[in-house]
Short mmCIF file of C-alpha atoms in Angstrom, two decimals:
data_model
loop_
_atom_site.label_atom_id
_atom_site.label_comp_id
_atom_site.label_asym_id
_atom_site.label_seq_id
_atom_site.Cartn_x
_atom_site.Cartn_y
_atom_site.Cartn_z
CA MET X 1 120.72 100.64 80.56
CA ALA X 2 121.17 100.46 76.81
CA GLY X 3 118.08 101.47 74.86
CA ALA X 4 116.43 102.99 77.88
CA PRO X 5 115.44 106.64 78.28
CA ALA X 6 118.05 109.01 79.66
CA TRP X 7 118.47 108.45 83.35
CA PRO X 8 118.13 111.41 85.78
CA ALA X 9 121.21 112.60 87.64
CA PRO X 10 121.51 111.39 91.25
CA LEU X 11 119.38 113.41 93.65
CA GLY X 12 119.74 112.01 97.17
CA VAL X 13 116.98 111.24 99.66
CA GLY X 14 113.22 111.26 99.21
CA LEU X 15 110.02 110.70 101.13
CA PRO X 16 106.57 109.56 100.00
CA TRP X 17 103.90 112.23 99.88
CA ASN X 18 101.63 112.06 102.92
CA PRO X 19 99.12 114.90 103.35
CA ASP X 20 98.99 114.33 107.11
CA LEU X 21 102.69 114.96 107.70
CA PRO X 22 103.89 118.47 108.57
CA ALA X 23 104.84 120.52 105.53
CA GLU X 24 108.21 121.18 107.15
CA LEU X 25 109.23 117.58 106.39
CA TYR X 26 109.07 118.40 102.68
CA ALA X 27 111.47 121.35 102.96
CA ALA X 28 114.23 121.41 100.37
CA ASP X 29 116.96 121.33 103.03
CA LEU X 30 115.70 117.96 104.30
CA LEU X 31 114.61 116.22 101.08
CA ASP X 32 115.88 116.01 97.51
CA PHE X 33 112.73 114.61 95.91
CA VAL X 34 109.20 113.49 96.71
CA GLU X 35 107.55 110.25 95.69
CA ILE X 36 103.86 110.32 94.79
CA THR X 37 101.53 107.34 94.85
CA PRO X 38 99.05 108.67 92.30
CA GLU X 39 96.12 106.58 93.51
CA GLN X 40 96.14 108.71 96.66
CA LEU X 41 95.26 111.77 94.59
CA CYS X 42 92.20 110.18 92.95
CA ARG X 43 88.51 109.83 93.48
CA GLN X 44 85.98 107.67 91.71
CA GLY X 45 84.25 109.74 89.06
CA PRO X 46 81.26 108.89 86.86
CA ALA X 47 83.53 107.43 84.15
CA GLY X 48 86.36 105.93 86.15
CA PHE X 49 89.05 107.21 88.44
CA VAL X 50 90.02 110.83 88.10
CA LEU X 51 92.52 113.08 89.76
CA GLU X 52 90.99 115.08 92.57
CA PRO X 53 92.08 118.71 92.03
CA ALA X 54 91.98 119.56 95.74
CA LEU X 55 94.27 116.64 96.62
CA LEU X 56 96.62 117.41 93.75
CA ASP X 57 96.75 121.12 94.64
CA ARG X 58 97.55 120.33 98.27
CA ALA X 59 100.41 118.00 97.28
CA ARG X 60 101.85 120.53 94.85
CA ALA X 61 101.53 123.39 97.32
CA VAL X 62 103.60 121.51 99.89
CA ALA X 63 105.99 119.44 97.77
CA GLY X 64 105.82 121.01 94.32
CA HIS X 65 109.24 122.62 94.75
CA LEU X 66 110.85 119.16 94.82
CA PRO X 67 111.57 116.87 91.86
CA MET X 68 108.75 114.32 91.73
CA ALA X 69 108.76 110.60 90.98
CA VAL X 70 105.73 108.32 90.82
CA HIS X 71 105.52 105.08 92.78
CA GLY X 72 102.33 103.26 91.84
CA VAL X 73 100.71 100.31 93.57
CA GLU X 74 97.58 99.54 91.55
CA LEU X 75 98.79 98.67 88.05
CA SER X 76 98.88 94.92 88.69
CA ILE X 77 101.47 94.53 85.95
CA GLY X 78 101.74 90.79 86.50
CA SER X 79 98.08 89.84 86.10
CA ALA X 80 97.84 87.24 83.35
CA SER X 81 94.24 88.26 82.68
CA GLY X 82 95.11 91.94 82.19
CA MET X 83 96.43 94.95 84.06
CA ASN X 84 94.23 97.40 85.94
CA PRO X 85 92.63 99.33 83.06
CA ALA X 86 92.11 102.45 85.20
CA TYR X 87 95.76 102.95 86.08
CA LEU X 88 97.48 104.23 82.95
CA PRO X 89 94.77 106.75 81.96
CA MET X 90 95.00 108.14 85.49
CA LEU X 91 98.81 108.27 85.20
CA ASP X 92 98.50 110.10 81.87
CA ALA X 93 96.40 112.75 83.60
CA LEU X 94 98.86 113.12 86.45
CA HIS X 95 101.81 113.42 84.07
CA ALA X 96 99.99 116.17 82.16
CA ALA X 97 99.22 118.05 85.37
CA TRP X 98 102.47 117.46 87.25
CA PRO X 99 105.21 115.84 85.16
CA PHE X 100 107.19 113.16 86.93
CA ARG X 101 110.86 112.43 86.26
CA TRP X 102 110.66 108.65 86.49
CA HIS X 103 108.11 106.15 87.72
CA SER X 104 107.94 102.74 89.29
CA GLU X 105 105.56 99.91 90.08
CA HIS X 106 105.61 96.71 92.08
CA LEU X 107 106.39 93.39 90.44
CA HIS X 108 103.28 91.54 91.52
CA PHE X 109 99.65 90.84 90.64
CA GLN X 110 96.57 91.83 92.60
CA MET X 111 93.79 91.35 90.05
CA VAL X 112 92.41 88.19 88.52
CA ASP X 113 89.94 88.33 85.65
CA GLY X 114 89.33 92.02 86.34
CA ALA X 115 88.51 91.53 90.02
CA GLU X 116 90.67 92.91 92.82
CA ILE X 117 92.12 90.43 95.31
CA GLY X 118 92.86 93.05 97.94
CA VAL X 119 96.51 92.19 98.51
CA PRO X 120 99.56 92.03 96.22
CA LEU X 121 100.75 88.51 95.38
CA PRO X 122 104.07 87.28 94.02
CA LEU X 123 104.70 86.14 90.49
CA PRO X 124 106.21 82.70 90.02
CA PRO X 125 109.75 82.85 88.62
CA THR X 126 108.88 81.45 85.21
CA ALA X 127 109.67 82.34 81.62
CA GLU X 128 105.98 83.00 80.99
CA ALA X 129 105.77 85.56 83.82
CA ALA X 130 109.03 87.20 82.71
CA ALA X 131 107.86 87.52 79.10
CA LEU X 132 104.44 88.89 80.09
CA VAL X 133 105.80 91.61 82.38
CA ALA X 134 108.75 92.50 80.13
CA GLY X 135 106.42 93.23 77.22
CA ARG X 136 104.22 95.44 79.36
CA ALA X 137 107.14 97.21 81.01
CA ARG X 138 108.69 97.99 77.64
CA ALA X 139 105.40 99.47 76.40
CA ILE X 140 104.93 101.55 79.54
CA GLN X 141 108.45 102.92 79.35
CA ALA X 142 107.85 103.91 75.71
CA ARG X 143 104.50 105.50 76.58
CA TYR X 144 106.12 108.17 78.74
CA GLY X 145 109.67 108.20 77.37
CA LEU X 146 110.89 108.12 80.96
CA PRO X 147 112.69 105.51 83.04
CA PHE X 148 110.32 102.89 84.43
CA LEU X 149 111.41 100.74 87.36
CA LEU X 150 109.99 97.55 88.82
CA GLU X 151 110.23 96.92 92.55
CA ASN X 152 111.07 93.56 94.11
CA GLY X 153 108.29 92.52 96.48
CA ALA X 154 108.02 90.90 99.89
CA HIS X 155 105.98 87.72 100.05
CA TYR X 156 105.37 84.87 102.46
CA LEU X 157 104.59 81.93 100.17
CA ARG X 158 106.82 78.89 99.87
CA ASP X 159 107.36 76.73 96.84
CA LEU X 160 106.19 79.00 94.05
CA PRO X 161 106.30 77.15 90.73
CA ALA X 162 109.58 77.96 89.00
CA ASP X 163 111.37 77.40 85.71
CA PRO X 164 114.99 76.31 86.21
CA ALA X 165 116.29 79.00 83.86
CA ILE X 166 114.66 81.77 85.95
CA ALA X 167 114.96 80.03 89.33
CA ASP X 168 113.96 82.71 91.84
CA GLU X 169 112.87 86.30 92.47
CA PHE X 170 116.27 87.65 91.43
CA GLY X 171 116.29 85.70 88.20
CA LEU X 172 112.78 86.88 87.44
CA MET X 173 113.56 90.55 88.03
CA ASN X 174 116.80 90.37 86.06
CA ALA X 175 115.14 88.62 83.12
CA ILE X 176 112.37 91.22 83.00
CA SER X 177 114.64 94.24 83.23
CA ALA X 178 117.02 92.81 80.63
CA HIS X 179 114.24 92.06 78.13
CA ALA X 180 112.24 95.24 78.76
CA GLY X 181 115.19 97.61 79.07
CA CYS X 182 113.61 98.94 82.25
CA GLY X 183 115.23 99.60 85.61
CA GLN X 184 114.90 98.06 89.05
CA LEU X 185 113.75 99.64 92.27
CA LEU X 186 115.64 97.70 94.91
CA ASP X 187 113.52 97.59 98.05
CA LEU X 188 115.99 96.56 100.73
CA HIS X 189 113.31 95.99 103.34
CA ASN X 190 111.48 93.60 101.02
CA LEU X 191 114.76 91.82 100.42
CA HIS X 192 115.32 91.63 104.18
CA CYS X 193 111.79 90.28 104.76
CA ASN X 194 112.20 87.55 102.17
CA ALA X 195 115.64 86.65 103.53
CA VAL X 196 114.26 86.33 107.08
CA ASN X 197 111.13 84.43 106.06
CA HIS X 198 112.60 82.18 103.39
CA GLY X 199 115.98 81.61 105.00
CA PHE X 200 118.64 83.12 102.78
CA ASP X 201 121.43 85.65 103.28
CA ALA X 202 120.28 89.07 102.09
CA MET X 203 123.79 90.48 101.90
CA ALA X 204 124.95 87.60 99.70
CA ALA X 205 121.79 87.94 97.60
CA LEU X 206 122.89 91.42 96.51
CA ASP X 207 125.33 89.63 94.20
CA ARG X 208 122.31 88.16 92.37
CA VAL X 209 120.78 91.59 91.67
CA ALA X 210 121.61 93.32 88.36
CA LEU X 211 122.96 96.31 90.24
CA ASP X 212 123.72 98.26 87.06
CA ARG X 213 119.94 98.45 86.52
CA VAL X 214 119.05 99.73 89.98
CA GLY X 215 117.66 103.24 89.66
CA GLU X 216 116.22 103.74 93.13
CA ILE X 217 116.34 102.19 96.58
CA HIS X 218 113.64 101.89 99.25
CA VAL X 219 114.13 101.33 102.96
CA ALA X 220 111.37 100.82 105.55
CA GLY X 221 110.48 99.16 108.82
CA GLY X 222 108.34 96.13 109.52
CA SER X 223 106.98 93.93 112.27
CA TRP X 224 106.28 90.31 113.17
CA ALA X 225 102.88 88.70 112.60
CA GLY X 226 101.89 85.06 112.57
CA GLY X 227 105.49 83.91 112.76
CA PHE X 228 106.57 85.99 109.74
CA TYR X 229 108.49 89.24 109.53
CA THR X 230 106.16 91.45 107.49
CA ASP X 231 106.74 94.44 105.25
CA ALA X 232 104.38 96.59 107.32
CA HIS X 233 106.03 100.00 106.81
CA ASP X 234 105.12 100.72 110.38
CA GLY X 235 108.38 101.70 112.07
CA ALA X 236 112.03 102.62 111.96
CA VAL X 237 114.41 100.92 109.53
CA PRO X 238 116.01 97.85 111.19
CA GLU X 239 119.80 97.73 111.47
CA PRO X 240 120.28 94.92 108.92
CA VAL X 241 118.54 97.07 106.31
CA TRP X 242 120.80 100.03 107.07
CA ASP X 243 123.75 97.63 106.65
CA LEU X 244 122.39 96.54 103.27
CA LEU X 245 122.05 100.18 102.22
CA ALA X 246 125.62 100.99 103.18
CA ALA X 247 126.86 97.92 101.33
CA VAL X 248 124.89 98.42 98.13
CA LEU X 249 125.08 102.19 97.55
CA PRO X 250 128.69 102.18 96.31
CA ARG X 251 127.67 99.45 93.81
CA VAL X 252 124.66 101.20 92.18
CA PRO X 253 126.06 104.08 90.11
CA ARG X 254 122.74 104.80 88.40
CA ALA X 255 120.69 105.10 91.59
CA VAL X 256 118.93 108.46 91.74
CA GLY X 257 118.10 108.24 95.42
CA VAL X 258 116.87 106.48 98.53
CA VAL X 259 113.32 106.71 99.91
CA PHE X 260 112.23 105.96 103.48
CA GLU X 261 108.75 104.47 103.25
CA VAL X 262 106.13 104.68 105.97
CA LEU X 263 102.43 104.00 105.55
CA ASP X 264 100.11 106.94 106.08
CA ARG X 265 98.24 105.23 108.90
CA HIS X 266 101.48 104.69 110.86
CA ALA X 267 103.10 108.06 110.17
CA ALA X 268 101.15 109.97 112.81
CA ARG X 269 102.02 107.42 115.50
CA LEU X 270 105.70 107.45 114.58
CA GLY X 271 105.81 111.24 114.49
CA PRO X 272 107.75 113.64 112.29
CA GLU X 273 110.86 113.51 114.48
CA LEU X 274 111.41 109.80 113.95
CA ILE X 275 110.71 110.16 110.24
CA ALA X 276 113.19 113.03 109.99
CA ARG X 277 115.81 110.91 111.78
CA GLN X 278 115.34 108.08 109.27
CA VAL X 279 115.71 110.52 106.39
CA ALA X 280 118.83 112.03 107.97
CA ARG X 281 120.42 108.61 108.45
CA ALA X 282 119.67 107.65 104.85
CA ARG X 283 121.24 110.91 103.74
CA ALA X 284 124.37 110.30 105.80
CA ILE X 285 124.82 106.85 104.24
CA TRP X 286 124.10 108.27 100.77
CA ARG X 287 126.72 110.98 101.20
CA GLY X 288 129.24 108.52 102.59
CA ALA X 289 128.91 106.36 99.51
CA ARG X 290 129.00 109.14 96.90
CA MET A 1 106.56 74.56 85.22
CA SER A 2 103.46 72.47 85.43
CA MET A 3 100.88 75.24 85.74
CA ALA A 4 100.29 78.14 83.37
CA LEU A 5 100.45 81.62 84.85
CA ALA A 6 96.73 82.40 84.56
CA GLU A 7 95.81 79.09 86.14
CA PHE A 8 98.31 79.61 88.97
CA GLN A 9 96.97 83.11 89.67
CA ARG A 10 93.32 82.03 89.68
CA ALA A 11 94.08 79.14 92.03
CA LEU A 12 96.12 81.26 94.44
CA ALA A 13 93.56 84.08 94.46
CA ALA A 14 90.75 81.61 95.11
CA ARG A 15 92.56 80.12 98.12
CA ILE A 16 93.18 83.56 99.57
CA LEU A 17 89.65 84.83 99.02
CA GLU A 18 88.17 81.63 100.44
CA GLY A 19 90.53 81.80 103.41
CA ALA A 20 91.63 78.25 102.66
CA ALA A 21 94.78 78.09 104.74
CA GLY A 22 93.89 75.56 107.36
CA GLU A 23 94.47 72.24 105.63
CA SER A 24 97.06 69.91 107.02
CA GLY A 25 100.41 70.51 105.38
CA ALA A 26 99.36 73.86 103.94
CA ASP A 27 101.96 76.55 103.39
CA PRO A 28 102.11 78.64 106.61
CA GLY A 29 102.83 81.64 104.43
CA LEU A 30 99.37 81.31 102.97
CA ALA A 31 97.79 81.86 106.38
CA VAL A 32 99.73 85.06 106.98
CA THR A 33 98.93 86.26 103.44
CA ILE A 34 95.23 85.68 104.12
CA ALA A 35 95.51 87.53 107.44
CA ILE A 36 97.19 90.48 105.71
CA GLN A 37 94.53 90.53 102.99
CA ARG A 38 91.73 90.60 105.57
CA SER A 39 93.50 93.31 107.57
CA TRP A 40 93.98 95.51 104.52
CA CYS A 41 90.36 95.04 103.43
CA ARG A 42 89.16 96.01 106.91
CA GLY A 43 91.44 99.05 106.87
CA ARG A 44 90.23 100.28 103.48
CA ALA A 45 86.58 99.97 104.45
CA ALA A 46 86.96 101.39 107.95
CA GLN A 47 89.05 104.37 106.92
CA ALA A 48 86.30 105.88 104.78
CA ALA A 49 83.48 105.12 107.22
CA MET A 50 85.22 106.07 110.48
CA PRO A 51 82.80 108.88 111.50
CA THR A 52 79.89 106.46 111.13
CA LEU A 53 81.64 103.56 112.85
CA MET A 54 82.59 105.77 115.80
CA LEU A 55 78.91 106.30 116.54
CA LEU A 56 78.40 102.56 117.00
CA PRO A 57 79.33 100.44 120.01
CA PRO A 58 82.86 99.09 119.26
CA GLU A 59 81.68 95.47 119.22
CA GLU A 60 78.96 96.30 116.71
CA ALA A 61 81.35 98.27 114.52
CA ARG A 62 83.78 95.34 114.53
CA ARG A 63 81.03 92.84 113.75
CA LEU A 64 79.79 94.87 110.78
CA LEU A 65 83.33 95.31 109.42
CA ASP A 66 84.04 91.58 109.74
CA GLN A 67 80.77 90.72 108.05
CA HIS A 68 81.47 93.13 105.18
CA VAL A 69 84.99 91.83 104.60
CA ALA A 70 83.85 88.22 104.81
CA ALA A 71 81.34 89.06 102.07
CA GLY A 72 84.15 90.34 99.86
CA GLY A 73 84.21 94.02 100.86
CA GLY A 74 87.27 96.23 101.07
CA ARG A 75 89.20 94.66 98.19
CA ALA A 76 89.04 97.66 95.86
CA SER A 77 92.13 99.67 96.64
CA PHE A 78 91.82 102.41 94.03
CA GLY A 79 90.66 105.79 95.25
CA ASN A 80 87.78 105.70 97.68
CA SER A 81 85.77 102.93 96.04
CA ALA A 82 86.07 100.45 98.92
CA GLY A 83 84.91 103.06 101.43
CA MET A 84 81.89 104.09 99.38
CA ALA A 85 80.88 100.47 98.89
CA PHE A 86 81.09 99.89 102.65
CA LEU A 87 78.94 102.95 103.37
CA ARG A 88 76.28 101.73 100.93
CA TRP A 89 76.39 98.30 102.56
CA LEU A 90 76.23 99.82 106.06
CA ALA A 91 73.28 102.03 105.18
CA THR A 92 71.04 99.01 104.78
CA ARG A 93 72.07 97.54 108.12
CA LEU A 94 72.13 100.40 110.61
CA PRO A 95 69.17 100.96 112.92
CA GLN A 96 66.77 103.39 111.29
CA GLY A 97 66.75 106.80 112.96
CA SER A 98 70.04 106.21 114.77
CA PRO A 99 72.84 108.81 114.81
CA ALA A 100 75.04 106.32 112.95
CA ALA A 101 72.43 105.96 110.18
CA ALA A 102 72.24 109.74 109.83
CA MET A 103 76.05 110.04 109.71
CA CYS A 104 76.20 107.28 107.12
CA VAL A 105 73.79 109.21 104.87
CA VAL A 106 75.87 112.36 105.28
CA GLN A 107 79.09 110.50 104.46
CA MET A 108 77.57 108.99 101.34
CA ALA A 109 76.33 112.40 100.25
CA ALA A 110 79.81 113.81 100.79
CA HIS A 111 81.33 111.06 98.64
CA VAL A 112 78.78 111.63 95.87
CA ALA A 113 79.40 115.39 95.97
CA ALA A 114 83.16 114.87 95.79
CA ALA A 115 82.78 112.45 92.89
CA ALA A 116 80.78 115.10 91.05
CA GLY A 117 83.58 117.59 91.60
CA ARG A 118 81.65 119.63 94.16
CA PRO A 119 83.15 118.68 97.55
CA MET A 120 80.75 119.20 100.45
CA GLU A 121 81.90 121.79 102.95
CA GLU A 122 82.00 121.03 106.66
CA ALA A 123 79.14 123.42 107.43
CA GLN A 124 76.97 121.80 104.76
CA ALA A 125 77.65 118.36 106.20
CA ALA A 126 76.87 119.55 109.73
CA ALA A 127 73.61 121.16 108.61
CA MET A 128 72.59 118.00 106.78
CA LEU A 129 73.36 115.91 109.85
CA ARG A 130 71.30 118.20 112.09
CA ARG A 131 68.41 118.09 109.64
CA LEU A 132 68.51 114.30 109.43
CA MET A 133 68.66 113.94 113.21
CA ARG A 134 65.47 115.98 113.57
CA GLN A 135 63.61 113.80 111.07
CA PRO A 136 61.61 110.73 111.91
CA ALA A 137 63.29 107.43 111.29
CA GLU A 138 61.37 106.59 108.13
CA ARG A 139 62.58 109.80 106.43
CA ILE A 140 66.24 109.08 107.25
CA SER A 141 65.73 105.65 105.78
CA SER A 142 64.24 107.04 102.57
CA ALA A 143 67.08 109.58 102.26
CA ARG A 144 69.42 106.68 101.54
#
């Protein structure tokens, strides 16, 4: 990644921070890093969103011994009318309190004219969208002097407007990362969802990804709703996603690690044993490829 | 591309917020996106207000959640803002003097205390709830 900040050495397998999971899951012999969604550590203060010391202290007490990366969800980097103005000041505060090694966000928009929509939505693969996000991603990467990654999203909409030169979600992500000098977070479950719902071959689609820019990989589980396979983060990783992981890991030399994602509200139902098994399987594939 | 990015985003957001997925020939992916948006909004609102909602008959809790989300509630996903907004909205709709109304007041007070950097302790919350439950309905109402 020419022109980009120095990339961290490979670590291995990580897990998102979830205060309701047993602390034992964050032991150094099971995990190599922890991923923090900073919005989870915030409360609404009189002058905007602020870090909640009690939430931050709890996270650091349990997972502070691990290298930490940030995975944000609220930036809305693709909103034409402006990003979420509360996000970066909050991230500044987190970085000052608990420095992260790299950070990532989703390539989507979820605000319009300053109002939240309540769900992330895909960007159309157009030159305008690529230029908008690339400029912002470049500035964000410079702000922290750390690698910044954008994650490919799952979506269910057909016939997004497209420019022929960009063509599709892969063209959009590659154009942004090339122009911004930022990295890519390759979410294999999102890729699997889009392949199932939009009818393409996920394994073949890996050839369309700029794999030399992939800095991190996500795996997760999902479920069916309304005739679509959804990125629900509510279960074990499906076999096709494990196959994608095994196929792609030898081809992403800059990848720092793999994260198994599960939503907080599903983690208790799934239980720590299942989560530990997913982490162990990811680790086995990681080690086999390295 | 025939539509500028801002125009595309406003149009898509409007269709999702209006729940406009039912027209003939509409993208079936729009319907599932709308369903996911409603589900997430319900989840954000309900999560923060669970102690209050659990004191209501399930049908009533569901009706209030649906009504709140249909009115645009639960979209704010940063911090606890969606939950606090739902509690404020609930407080004007719960039967005066009911256990749920008292719990709602306690939950709002806990949110305000946390926002001021002075989190309410469990014993404080329990004492406030006991005090409210001993008060006549009109005083619980005015405590909001």
